[in-house]
Coordinates of N, CA and C in Angstrom, one line a residue:
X1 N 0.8 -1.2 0.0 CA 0.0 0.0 0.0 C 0.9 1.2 0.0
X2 N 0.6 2.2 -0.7 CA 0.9 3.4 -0.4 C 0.6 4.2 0.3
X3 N 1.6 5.0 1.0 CA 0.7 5.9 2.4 C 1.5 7.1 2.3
X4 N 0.8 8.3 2.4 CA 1.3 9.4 2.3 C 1.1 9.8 3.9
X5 N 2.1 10.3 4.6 CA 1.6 10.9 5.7 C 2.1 12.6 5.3
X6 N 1.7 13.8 5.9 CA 1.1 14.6 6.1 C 1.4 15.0 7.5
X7 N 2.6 16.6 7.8 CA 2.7 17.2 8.7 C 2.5 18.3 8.9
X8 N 2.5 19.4 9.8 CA 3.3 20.4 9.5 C 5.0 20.3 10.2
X9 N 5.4 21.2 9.8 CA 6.8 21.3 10.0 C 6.7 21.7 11.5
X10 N 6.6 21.1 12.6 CA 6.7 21.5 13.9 C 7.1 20.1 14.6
X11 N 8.4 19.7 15.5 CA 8.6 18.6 16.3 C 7.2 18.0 16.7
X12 N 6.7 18.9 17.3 CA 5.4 18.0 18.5 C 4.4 17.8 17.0
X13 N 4.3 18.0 15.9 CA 3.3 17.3 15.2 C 3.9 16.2 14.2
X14 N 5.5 16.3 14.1 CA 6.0 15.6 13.2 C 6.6 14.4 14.0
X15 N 7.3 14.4 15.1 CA 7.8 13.0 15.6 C 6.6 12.2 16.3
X16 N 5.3 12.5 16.6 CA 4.4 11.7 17.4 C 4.5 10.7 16.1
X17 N 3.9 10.9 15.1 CA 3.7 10.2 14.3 C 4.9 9.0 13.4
X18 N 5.6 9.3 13.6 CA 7.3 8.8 12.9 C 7.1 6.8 13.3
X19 N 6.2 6.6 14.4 CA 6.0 5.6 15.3 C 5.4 4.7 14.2
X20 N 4.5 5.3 13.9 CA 3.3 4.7 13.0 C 3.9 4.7 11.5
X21 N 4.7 6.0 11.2 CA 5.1 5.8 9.9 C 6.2 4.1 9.9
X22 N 7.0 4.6 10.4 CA 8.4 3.2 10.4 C 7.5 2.1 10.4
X23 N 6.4 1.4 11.5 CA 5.8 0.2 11.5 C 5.0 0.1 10.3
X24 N 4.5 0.9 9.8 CA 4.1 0.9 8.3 C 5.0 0.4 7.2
X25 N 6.4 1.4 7.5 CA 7.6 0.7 6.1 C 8.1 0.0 6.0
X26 N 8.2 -0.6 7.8 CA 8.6 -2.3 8.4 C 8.1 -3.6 7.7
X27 N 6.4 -3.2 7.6 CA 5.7 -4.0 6.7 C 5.7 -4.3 5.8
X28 N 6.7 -3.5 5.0 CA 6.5 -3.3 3.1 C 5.5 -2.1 3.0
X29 N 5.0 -1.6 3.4 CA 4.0 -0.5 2.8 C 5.2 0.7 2.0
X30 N 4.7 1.4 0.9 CA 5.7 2.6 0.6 C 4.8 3.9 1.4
X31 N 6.3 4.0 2.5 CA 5.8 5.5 2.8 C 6.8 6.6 2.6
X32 N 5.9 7.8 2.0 CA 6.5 8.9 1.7 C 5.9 10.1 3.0
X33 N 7.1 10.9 3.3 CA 6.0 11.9 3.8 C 6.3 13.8 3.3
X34 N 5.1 14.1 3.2 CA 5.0 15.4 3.0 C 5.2 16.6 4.4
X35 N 6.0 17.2 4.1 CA 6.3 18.3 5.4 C 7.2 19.3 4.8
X36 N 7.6 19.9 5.8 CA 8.6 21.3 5.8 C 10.4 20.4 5.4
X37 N 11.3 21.4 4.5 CA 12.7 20.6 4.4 C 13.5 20.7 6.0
X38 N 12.9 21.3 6.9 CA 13.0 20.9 8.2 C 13.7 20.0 8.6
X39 N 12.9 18.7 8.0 CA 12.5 17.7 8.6 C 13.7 16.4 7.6
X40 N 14.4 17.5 6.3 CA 15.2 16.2 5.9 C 16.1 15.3 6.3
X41 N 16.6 15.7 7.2 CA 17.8 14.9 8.0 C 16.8 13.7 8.8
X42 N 15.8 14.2 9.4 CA 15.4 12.8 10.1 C 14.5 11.9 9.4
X43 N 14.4 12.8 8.1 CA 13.1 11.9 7.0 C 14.1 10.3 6.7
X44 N 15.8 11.2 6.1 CA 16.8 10.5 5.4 C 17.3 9.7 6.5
X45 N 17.4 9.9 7.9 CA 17.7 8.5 9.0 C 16.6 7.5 8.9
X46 N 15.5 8.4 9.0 CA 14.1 7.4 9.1 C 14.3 6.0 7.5
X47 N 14.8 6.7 6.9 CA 14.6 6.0 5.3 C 13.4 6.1 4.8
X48 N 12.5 7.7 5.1 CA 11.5 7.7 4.1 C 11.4 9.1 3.5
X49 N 11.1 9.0 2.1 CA 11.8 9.7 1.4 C 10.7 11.1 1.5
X50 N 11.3 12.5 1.4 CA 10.5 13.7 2.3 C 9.8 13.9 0.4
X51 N 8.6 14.6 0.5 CA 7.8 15.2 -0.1 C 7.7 16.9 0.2
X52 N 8.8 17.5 0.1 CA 8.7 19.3 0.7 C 7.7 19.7 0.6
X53 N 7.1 20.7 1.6 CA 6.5 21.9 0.7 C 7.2 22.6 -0.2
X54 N 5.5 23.1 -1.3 CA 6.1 23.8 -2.3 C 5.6 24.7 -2.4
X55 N 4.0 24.8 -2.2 CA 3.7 26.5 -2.1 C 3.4 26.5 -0.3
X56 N 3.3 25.5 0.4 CA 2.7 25.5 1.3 C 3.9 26.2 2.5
X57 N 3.8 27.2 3.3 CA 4.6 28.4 4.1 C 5.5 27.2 5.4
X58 N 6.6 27.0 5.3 CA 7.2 26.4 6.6 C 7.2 26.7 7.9
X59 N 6.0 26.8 8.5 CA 6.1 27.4 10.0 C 6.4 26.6 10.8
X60 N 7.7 27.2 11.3 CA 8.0 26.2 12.8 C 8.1 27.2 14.3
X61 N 8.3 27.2 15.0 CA 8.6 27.9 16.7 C 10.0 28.3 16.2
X62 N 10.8 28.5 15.6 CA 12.2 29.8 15.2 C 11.9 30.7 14.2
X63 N 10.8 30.1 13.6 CA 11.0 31.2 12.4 C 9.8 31.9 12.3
X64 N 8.8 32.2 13.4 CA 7.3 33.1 13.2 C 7.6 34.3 13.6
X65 N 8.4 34.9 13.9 CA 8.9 36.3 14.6 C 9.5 36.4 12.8
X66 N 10.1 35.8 12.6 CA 10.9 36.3 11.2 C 9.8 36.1 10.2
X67 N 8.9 35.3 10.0 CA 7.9 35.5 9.1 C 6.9 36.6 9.2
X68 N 6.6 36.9 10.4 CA 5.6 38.0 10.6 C 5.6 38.9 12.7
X69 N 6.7 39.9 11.7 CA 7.4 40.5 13.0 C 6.2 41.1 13.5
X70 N 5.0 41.3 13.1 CA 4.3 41.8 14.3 C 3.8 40.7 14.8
X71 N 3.7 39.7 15.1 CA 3.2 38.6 16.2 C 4.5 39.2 17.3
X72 N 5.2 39.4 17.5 CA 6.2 40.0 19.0 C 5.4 40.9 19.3
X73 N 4.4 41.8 18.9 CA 3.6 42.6 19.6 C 1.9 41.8 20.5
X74 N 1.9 41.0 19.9 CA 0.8 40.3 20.4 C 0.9 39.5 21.5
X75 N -0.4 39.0 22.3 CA -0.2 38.3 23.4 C -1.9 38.0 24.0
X76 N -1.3 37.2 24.4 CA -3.1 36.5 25.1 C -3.7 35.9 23.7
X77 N -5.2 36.0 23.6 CA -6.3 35.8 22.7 C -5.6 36.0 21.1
X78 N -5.1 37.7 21.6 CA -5.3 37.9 20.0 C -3.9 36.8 19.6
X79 N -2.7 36.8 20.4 CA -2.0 36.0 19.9 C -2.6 34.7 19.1
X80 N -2.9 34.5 20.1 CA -3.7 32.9 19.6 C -4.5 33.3 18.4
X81 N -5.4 33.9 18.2 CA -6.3 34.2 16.8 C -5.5 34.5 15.9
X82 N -4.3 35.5 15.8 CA -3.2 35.5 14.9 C -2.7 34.1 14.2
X83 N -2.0 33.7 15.4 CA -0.9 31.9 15.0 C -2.5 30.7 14.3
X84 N -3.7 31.3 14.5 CA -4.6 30.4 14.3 C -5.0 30.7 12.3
X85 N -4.4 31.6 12.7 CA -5.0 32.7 11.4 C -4.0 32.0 10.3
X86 N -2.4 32.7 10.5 CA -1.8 32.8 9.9 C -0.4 31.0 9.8
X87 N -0.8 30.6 10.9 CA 0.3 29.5 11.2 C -0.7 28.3 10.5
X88 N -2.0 28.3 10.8 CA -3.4 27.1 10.3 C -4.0 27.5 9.2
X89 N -4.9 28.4 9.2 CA -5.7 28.4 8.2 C -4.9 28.8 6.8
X90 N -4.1 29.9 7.1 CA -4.0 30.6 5.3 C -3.2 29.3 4.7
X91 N -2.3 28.3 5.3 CA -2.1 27.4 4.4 C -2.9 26.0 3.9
X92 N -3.9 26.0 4.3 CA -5.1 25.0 3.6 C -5.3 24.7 2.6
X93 N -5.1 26.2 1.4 CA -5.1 25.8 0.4 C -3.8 25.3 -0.7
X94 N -2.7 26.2 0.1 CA -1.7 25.4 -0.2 C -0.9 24.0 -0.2
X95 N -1.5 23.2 1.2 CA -1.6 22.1 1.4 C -2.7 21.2 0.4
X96 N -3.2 21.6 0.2 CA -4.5 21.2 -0.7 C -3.3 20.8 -2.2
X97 N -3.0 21.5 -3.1 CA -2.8 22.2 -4.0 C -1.1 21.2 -3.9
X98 N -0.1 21.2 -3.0 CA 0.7 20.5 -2.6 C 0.4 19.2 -3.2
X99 N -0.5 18.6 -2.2 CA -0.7 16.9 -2.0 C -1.5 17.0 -3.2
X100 N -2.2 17.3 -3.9 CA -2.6 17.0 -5.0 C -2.0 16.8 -6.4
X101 N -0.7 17.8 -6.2 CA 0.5 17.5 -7.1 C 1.2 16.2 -6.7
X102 N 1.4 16.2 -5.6 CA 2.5 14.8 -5.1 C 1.4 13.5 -5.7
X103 N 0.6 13.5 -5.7 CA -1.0 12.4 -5.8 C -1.0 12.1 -7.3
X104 N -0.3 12.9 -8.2 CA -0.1 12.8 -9.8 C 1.4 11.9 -10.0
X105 N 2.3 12.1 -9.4 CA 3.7 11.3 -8.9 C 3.7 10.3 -8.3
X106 N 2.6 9.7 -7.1 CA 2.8 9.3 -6.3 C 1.3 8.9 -5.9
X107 N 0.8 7.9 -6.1 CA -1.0 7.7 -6.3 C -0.7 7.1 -4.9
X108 N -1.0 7.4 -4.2 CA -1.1 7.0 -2.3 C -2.6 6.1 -2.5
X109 N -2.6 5.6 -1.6 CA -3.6 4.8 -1.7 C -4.8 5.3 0.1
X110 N -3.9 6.1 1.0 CA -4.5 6.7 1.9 C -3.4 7.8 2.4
X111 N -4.0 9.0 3.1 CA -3.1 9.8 3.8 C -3.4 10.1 5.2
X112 N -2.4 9.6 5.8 CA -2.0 10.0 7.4 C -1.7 11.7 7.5
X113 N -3.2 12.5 8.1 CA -2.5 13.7 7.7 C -2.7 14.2 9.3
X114 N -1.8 15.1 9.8 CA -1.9 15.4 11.2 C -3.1 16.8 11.0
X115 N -3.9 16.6 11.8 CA -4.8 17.1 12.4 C -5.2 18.7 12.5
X116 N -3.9 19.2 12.6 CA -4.0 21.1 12.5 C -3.1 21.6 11.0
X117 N -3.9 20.6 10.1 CA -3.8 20.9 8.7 C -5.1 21.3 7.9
X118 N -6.0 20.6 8.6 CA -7.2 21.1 8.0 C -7.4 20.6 6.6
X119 N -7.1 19.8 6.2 CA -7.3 19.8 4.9 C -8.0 18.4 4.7
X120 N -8.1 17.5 5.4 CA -8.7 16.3 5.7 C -10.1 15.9 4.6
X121 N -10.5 17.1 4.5 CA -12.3 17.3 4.0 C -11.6 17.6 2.6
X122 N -11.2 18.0 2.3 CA -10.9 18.5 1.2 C -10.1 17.0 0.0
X123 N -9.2 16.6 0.8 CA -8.5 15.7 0.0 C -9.6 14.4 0.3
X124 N -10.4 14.0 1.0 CA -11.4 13.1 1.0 C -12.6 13.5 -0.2
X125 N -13.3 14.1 0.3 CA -14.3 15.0 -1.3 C -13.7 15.6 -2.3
X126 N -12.6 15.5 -2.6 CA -12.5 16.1 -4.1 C -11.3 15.2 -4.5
X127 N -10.3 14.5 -3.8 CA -9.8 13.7 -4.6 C -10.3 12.0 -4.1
X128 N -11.0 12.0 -3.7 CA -11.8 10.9 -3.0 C -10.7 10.0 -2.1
X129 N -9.4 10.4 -1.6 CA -8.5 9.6 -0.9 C -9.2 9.4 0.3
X130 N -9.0 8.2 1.1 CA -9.2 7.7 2.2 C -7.9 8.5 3.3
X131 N -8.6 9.3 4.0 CA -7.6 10.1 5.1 C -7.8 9.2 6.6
X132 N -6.6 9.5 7.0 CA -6.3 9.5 8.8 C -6.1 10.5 9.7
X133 N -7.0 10.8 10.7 CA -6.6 11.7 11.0 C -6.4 11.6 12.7
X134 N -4.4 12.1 12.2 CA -3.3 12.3 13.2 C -3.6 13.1 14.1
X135 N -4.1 12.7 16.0 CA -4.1 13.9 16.4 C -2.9 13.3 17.5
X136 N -2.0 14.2 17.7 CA -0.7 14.3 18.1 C -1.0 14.8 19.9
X137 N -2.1 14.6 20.8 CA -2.4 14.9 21.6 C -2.6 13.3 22.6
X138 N -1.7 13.6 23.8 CA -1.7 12.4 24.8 C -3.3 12.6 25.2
X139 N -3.8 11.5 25.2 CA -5.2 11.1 25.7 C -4.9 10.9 27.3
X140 N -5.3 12.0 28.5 CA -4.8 12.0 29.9 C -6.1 11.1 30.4
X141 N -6.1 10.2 31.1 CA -7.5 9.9 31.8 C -7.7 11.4 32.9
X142 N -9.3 11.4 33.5 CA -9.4 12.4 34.0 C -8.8 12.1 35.9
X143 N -8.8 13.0 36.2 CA -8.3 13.2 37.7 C -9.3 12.2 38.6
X144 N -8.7 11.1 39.1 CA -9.8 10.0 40.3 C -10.8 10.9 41.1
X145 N -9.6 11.3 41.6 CA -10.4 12.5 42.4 C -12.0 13.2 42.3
X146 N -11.9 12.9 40.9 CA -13.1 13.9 40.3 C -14.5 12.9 40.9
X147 N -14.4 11.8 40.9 CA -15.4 10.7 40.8 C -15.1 10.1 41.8
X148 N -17.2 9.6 41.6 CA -17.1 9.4 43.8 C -16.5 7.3 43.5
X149 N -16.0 7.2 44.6 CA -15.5 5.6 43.9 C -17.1 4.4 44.4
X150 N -16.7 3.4 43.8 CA -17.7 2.6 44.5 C -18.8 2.9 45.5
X151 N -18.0 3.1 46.7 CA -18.7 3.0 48.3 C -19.5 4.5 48.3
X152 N -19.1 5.4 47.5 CA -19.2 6.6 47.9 C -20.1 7.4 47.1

């Protein structure tokens, strides 16, 4: 099978997943993944071969002050509505637009895409691929405490 996995260029969204990629290429499956050139040196240890972005913007935690010097003026909410704005949404369509070029080279047969890409709906309804969707978030049980036990 073919599998495309799907990052953005950020440690905490790109190494959760590396787990599931390798036991996949362990199997024989071909995996390629698409991300930031960030990420070539551990794509090329991993032995799976990197898919860059090409129109899609490389945002990582060193380089958002250099891409858009006024986020150092922001803070709280609007911070967050900013990085939500400019770090998530405006590349959607470039990811879109991306994987659909790699999809003409490289006919995946499903894509592993991490979760604050957004693009999930998009590559399922218009190029009909079967998606996964990576969410890079530890599942905590809740606090005991909270709940009365048995006797109580």
């Amino acid at each position: 099978m073919k599998v495309l996995f799907a990052s953005q260029a950020i440690d905490g969204h790109f190494n959760p997943m590396t787990g599931l990629a390798m036991r996949l290429k362990e199997r024989g499956h071909d995996v390629r993944w698409y991300t930031g050139p960030v990420f070539t040196a551990k794509l090329r240890d991993l032995g799976i071969p990197l898919l860059p972005f090409t129109r899609a913007i490389e945002h990582r935690a060193g380089n958002l002050t250099e891409l858009y010097p006024e986020r150092a003026r922001l803070k709280g909410p609007r911070a967050i509505g900013f990085d939500g704005e400019k770090v998530f949404a405006s590349n959607i369509t470039n990811f879109f637009e991306d994987i659909s070029g790699i999809r003409a080279d490289f006919p995946f047969d499903v894509a592993v895409v991490d979760a604050t890409m957004f693009v999930h709906r998009l590559l399922s309804h218009l190029l009909g691929t079967p998606v996964i969707n990576f969410v890079a978030v530890p599942n905590t049980p809740p606090m005991a405490s909270r709940y009365p036990g048995r006797d109580g």
